[in-house]
Amino acid sequence: LAKTTQPISMDSYEGQEVNITCSHNNIATNDYITWYQQFPSQGPRFIIQGYKTKVTNEVASLFIPADRKSSTLSLPRVSLSDTAVYYCLVGDMDTGRRALTFGSGTRLQVQP
Amino acid sequence: SQTIHQWPATLVQPVGSPLSLECTVEGTSNPNLYWYRQAAGRGLQLLFYSVGIGQISSEVPQNLSASRPQDRQFILSSKKLLLSDSGFYLCAWNIQADNEKLFFGSGTQLSVL
């Protein structure tokens, strides 16, 4: 059973806002939701983390509804350099919180 | 500040040869350590994680093993590589109290021919 579900790919244009949603129906009470960005041939890079409601930092916002069964990463005014794969990550209920398993990720392509 | 070192960056090995990839973390104590593998164009597969010296948890049965001889050193090994072992190998760490926030190394691109 997949821990997280995301769209496989998304397309956008420079200057637009991009929202990527992740489903995590089995999220545990103590789990945080964390998003990563990965460029080709590089390790994923932490973007943002939240537990509930809304979190904002200098690069993104994270929206989490009250039931916490999904989350939405919002990237304001994307540029070509935001073309990457985005992963959401939650803790693993079945095997313990330290077994951090990523989903398939969302491949974002930003066009000029 | 904390840093993670992973080497080599690129490796080409023949089928049946041994493998040793090393990862070290600086600037923190008692981290959780992870090995992930990523096939071309695919997602991240968790291979091993460790919560302390000598403590290794294997996530997927395979031709690989891991060891943690020191607190901040994590080694991925194989006695005989298979073609299917090719991929991008990533080491990562986090602190016990901030479980989902991982910091990744730069990765090793392994090609088994």
Coordinates of C-alpha atoms in Angstrom, one line a residue:
Chain A
L1 CA 0.0 0.0 0.0
A2 CA 1.6 3.3 -1.1
K3 CA 2.3 5.7 1.7
T4 CA 1.9 8.8 -0.6
T5 CA 0.3 9.4 -3.9
Q6 CA 1.3 12.3 -6.2
P7 CA 0.6 13.2 -9.9
I8 CA 3.3 11.8 -12.1
S9 CA 3.9 15.0 -13.9
M10 CA 2.8 18.6 -14.2
D11 CA 3.5 21.3 -16.7
S12 CA 3.6 25.1 -16.1
Y13 CA 4.9 28.3 -17.5
E14 CA 7.3 30.8 -16.0
G15 CA 5.6 33.2 -13.6
Q16 CA 2.7 31.0 -12.8
E17 CA 1.9 29.5 -9.4
V18 CA 2.2 25.8 -9.2
N19 CA 0.3 23.6 -6.7
I20 CA 1.3 20.0 -6.2
T21 CA -0.9 17.8 -4.1
C22 CA 0.1 14.7 -2.2
S23 CA -2.3 12.2 -0.7
H24 CA -1.3 10.4 2.5
N25 CA -4.5 8.8 3.8
N26 CA -2.7 6.6 6.5
I27 CA -0.6 9.4 8.0
A28 CA 0.1 8.7 11.7
T29 CA -0.7 11.2 14.5
N30 CA 3.0 12.1 15.1
D31 CA 4.1 12.2 11.5
Y32 CA 5.2 15.5 9.8
I33 CA 4.9 16.1 6.1
T34 CA 8.1 17.0 4.3
W35 CA 8.7 18.0 0.7
Y36 CA 11.9 17.7 -1.3
Q37 CA 13.1 18.9 -4.7
Q38 CA 15.5 16.9 -6.8
F39 CA 17.4 17.9 -9.9
P40 CA 19.0 15.3 -12.2
S41 CA 22.1 13.6 -10.8
Q42 CA 21.7 15.3 -7.5
G43 CA 20.4 14.2 -4.1
P44 CA 17.0 15.6 -3.0
R45 CA 17.0 18.9 -1.2
F46 CA 14.7 19.7 1.7
I47 CA 12.1 22.4 0.7
I48 CA 9.5 22.7 3.5
Q49 CA 8.0 20.8 6.4
G50 CA 4.7 21.1 8.3
Y51 CA 2.3 19.3 10.6
K52 CA -1.0 21.1 10.1
T53 CA -2.5 24.3 8.6
K54 CA -0.1 26.4 6.7
V55 CA 3.7 26.8 6.6
T56 CA 5.5 29.4 4.5
N57 CA 9.2 29.9 3.9
E58 CA 11.3 31.8 1.3
V59 CA 10.7 29.3 -1.4
A60 CA 7.3 27.7 -0.9
S61 CA 4.1 27.3 1.1
L62 CA 2.7 24.1 2.4
F63 CA -1.1 23.8 3.0
I64 CA -2.4 20.9 5.2
P65 CA -6.1 20.4 5.8
A66 CA -7.5 19.6 9.2
D67 CA -7.7 15.8 8.5
R68 CA -4.0 15.8 7.4
K69 CA -4.8 13.2 4.7
S70 CA -3.3 15.4 2.0
S71 CA -1.0 18.3 1.6
T72 CA -0.3 20.8 -1.2
L73 CA 3.0 22.3 -2.0
S74 CA 2.6 25.8 -3.6
L75 CA 5.4 27.3 -5.6
P76 CA 4.8 31.0 -6.3
R77 CA 5.9 32.4 -9.7
V78 CA 7.9 29.5 -10.9
S79 CA 10.9 29.9 -13.1
L80 CA 12.8 27.5 -15.5
S81 CA 15.1 26.6 -12.6
D82 CA 12.1 25.1 -10.7
T83 CA 12.0 22.3 -13.3
A84 CA 12.7 19.2 -11.1
V85 CA 11.0 16.3 -9.4
Y86 CA 9.2 17.0 -6.2
Y87 CA 8.6 14.4 -3.5
C88 CA 6.4 14.5 -0.4
L89 CA 7.4 12.3 2.5
V90 CA 5.6 11.2 5.6
G91 CA 6.7 8.8 8.3
D92 CA 6.2 5.1 7.9
M93 CA 3.5 3.6 10.1
D94 CA 4.2 0.0 9.4
T95 CA 7.9 -0.4 9.9
G96 CA 8.6 2.5 12.3
R97 CA 9.2 6.2 11.8
R98 CA 12.8 5.8 10.8
A99 CA 12.1 3.8 7.6
L100 CA 11.5 6.9 5.4
T101 CA 10.0 5.7 2.1
F102 CA 9.5 8.1 -0.8
G103 CA 6.7 7.9 -3.3
S104 CA 7.2 8.3 -7.0
G105 CA 7.4 12.0 -7.0
T106 CA 6.0 14.7 -9.4
R107 CA 8.0 15.7 -12.4
L108 CA 7.4 19.5 -12.9
Q109 CA 8.3 20.9 -16.2
V110 CA 8.4 24.7 -16.5
Q111 CA 8.2 26.2 -20.0
P112 CA 9.3 29.7 -21.0
Chain B
S1 CA 27.5 23.1 10.4
Q2 CA 26.8 19.6 9.3
T3 CA 28.1 18.1 6.1
I4 CA 27.8 14.7 4.4
H5 CA 30.5 13.3 2.2
Q6 CA 29.8 10.5 -0.3
W7 CA 32.3 8.9 -2.7
P8 CA 33.1 8.1 -5.4
A9 CA 30.9 10.3 -7.6
T10 CA 31.0 7.8 -10.5
L11 CA 31.9 4.2 -10.6
V12 CA 32.0 1.6 -13.4
Q13 CA 32.4 -2.0 -12.3
P14 CA 32.2 -5.3 -14.1
V15 CA 29.6 -7.9 -13.2
G16 CA 30.8 -10.1 -10.4
S17 CA 33.2 -7.6 -8.9
P18 CA 32.9 -6.3 -5.3
L19 CA 31.5 -2.9 -4.3
S20 CA 32.2 -0.6 -1.4
L21 CA 30.6 2.9 -1.2
E22 CA 31.4 5.1 1.8
C23 CA 29.4 7.9 3.4
T24 CA 30.5 10.0 6.3
V25 CA 28.7 12.8 8.2
E26 CA 30.4 15.7 10.0
G27 CA 29.1 18.1 12.6
T28 CA 26.5 15.9 14.3
S29 CA 26.4 12.9 16.7
N30 CA 24.3 9.8 16.6
P31 CA 22.5 10.5 13.3
N32 CA 20.2 8.1 11.6
L33 CA 21.9 7.0 8.3
Y34 CA 20.2 5.9 5.1
W35 CA 21.1 4.3 1.8
Y36 CA 18.8 4.9 -1.2
R37 CA 19.0 3.7 -4.8
Q38 CA 17.5 5.4 -7.7
A39 CA 17.1 3.8 -11.1
A40 CA 17.2 6.1 -14.2
G41 CA 14.1 8.2 -14.3
R42 CA 12.6 6.4 -11.3
G43 CA 11.9 7.3 -7.6
L44 CA 14.0 6.7 -4.5
Q45 CA 14.1 3.1 -3.1
L46 CA 15.1 2.8 0.5
L47 CA 17.8 0.1 0.8
F48 CA 19.1 0.3 4.4
Y49 CA 18.9 2.5 7.4
S50 CA 20.7 2.6 10.7
V51 CA 19.9 4.2 14.0
G52 CA 23.3 3.5 15.6
I53 CA 26.6 1.7 15.4
G54 CA 26.2 -1.8 14.2
Q55 CA 22.4 -1.5 13.9
I56 CA 21.3 -2.0 10.3
S57 CA 17.8 -2.5 9.0
S58 CA 17.3 -3.8 5.5
E59 CA 14.3 -2.8 3.6
V60 CA 14.6 -4.8 0.4
P61 CA 16.1 -8.3 -0.1
Q62 CA 19.0 -7.9 -2.5
N63 CA 22.6 -8.4 -3.4
L64 CA 23.8 -5.6 -1.1
S65 CA 24.7 -5.2 2.5
A66 CA 25.4 -2.2 4.8
S67 CA 27.6 -1.6 7.8
R68 CA 28.1 1.1 10.3
P69 CA 31.5 0.7 11.9
Q70 CA 31.5 4.2 13.4
D71 CA 28.9 6.6 14.5
R72 CA 29.1 8.8 11.4
Q73 CA 30.2 6.3 8.8
F74 CA 27.9 4.2 6.7
I75 CA 29.2 1.7 4.1
L76 CA 27.3 0.0 1.3
S77 CA 28.9 -3.2 0.0
S78 CA 28.4 -6.1 -2.4
K79 CA 30.5 -9.2 -2.8
K80 CA 29.5 -9.8 -6.5
L81 CA 27.7 -7.1 -8.4
L82 CA 24.8 -7.8 -10.8
L83 CA 23.7 -5.8 -13.8
S84 CA 20.6 -4.9 -11.8
D85 CA 22.7 -3.1 -9.2
S86 CA 23.3 -0.2 -11.6
G87 CA 21.8 3.0 -10.4
F88 CA 22.3 6.3 -8.5
Y89 CA 23.1 5.6 -4.9
L90 CA 22.4 8.2 -2.3
C91 CA 23.4 8.4 1.3
A92 CA 21.3 10.5 3.7
W93 CA 21.2 11.4 7.4
N94 CA 18.8 13.0 9.9
I95 CA 18.7 13.6 13.6
Q96 CA 16.6 11.5 15.8
A97 CA 14.3 14.4 16.9
D98 CA 13.5 15.6 13.4
N99 CA 12.8 12.4 11.7
E100 CA 11.4 13.3 8.3
K101 CA 14.0 16.0 7.5
L102 CA 16.7 14.2 5.6
F103 CA 20.0 15.6 4.3
F104 CA 21.4 13.9 1.2
G105 CA 24.8 13.4 -0.1
S106 CA 25.8 14.1 -3.7
G107 CA 25.3 10.5 -4.8
T108 CA 27.3 7.8 -6.6
Q109 CA 26.4 6.9 -10.2
L110 CA 27.2 3.1 -10.4
S111 CA 27.3 1.4 -13.8
V112 CA 27.7 -2.4 -13.8
L113 CA 28.7 -3.7 -17.2

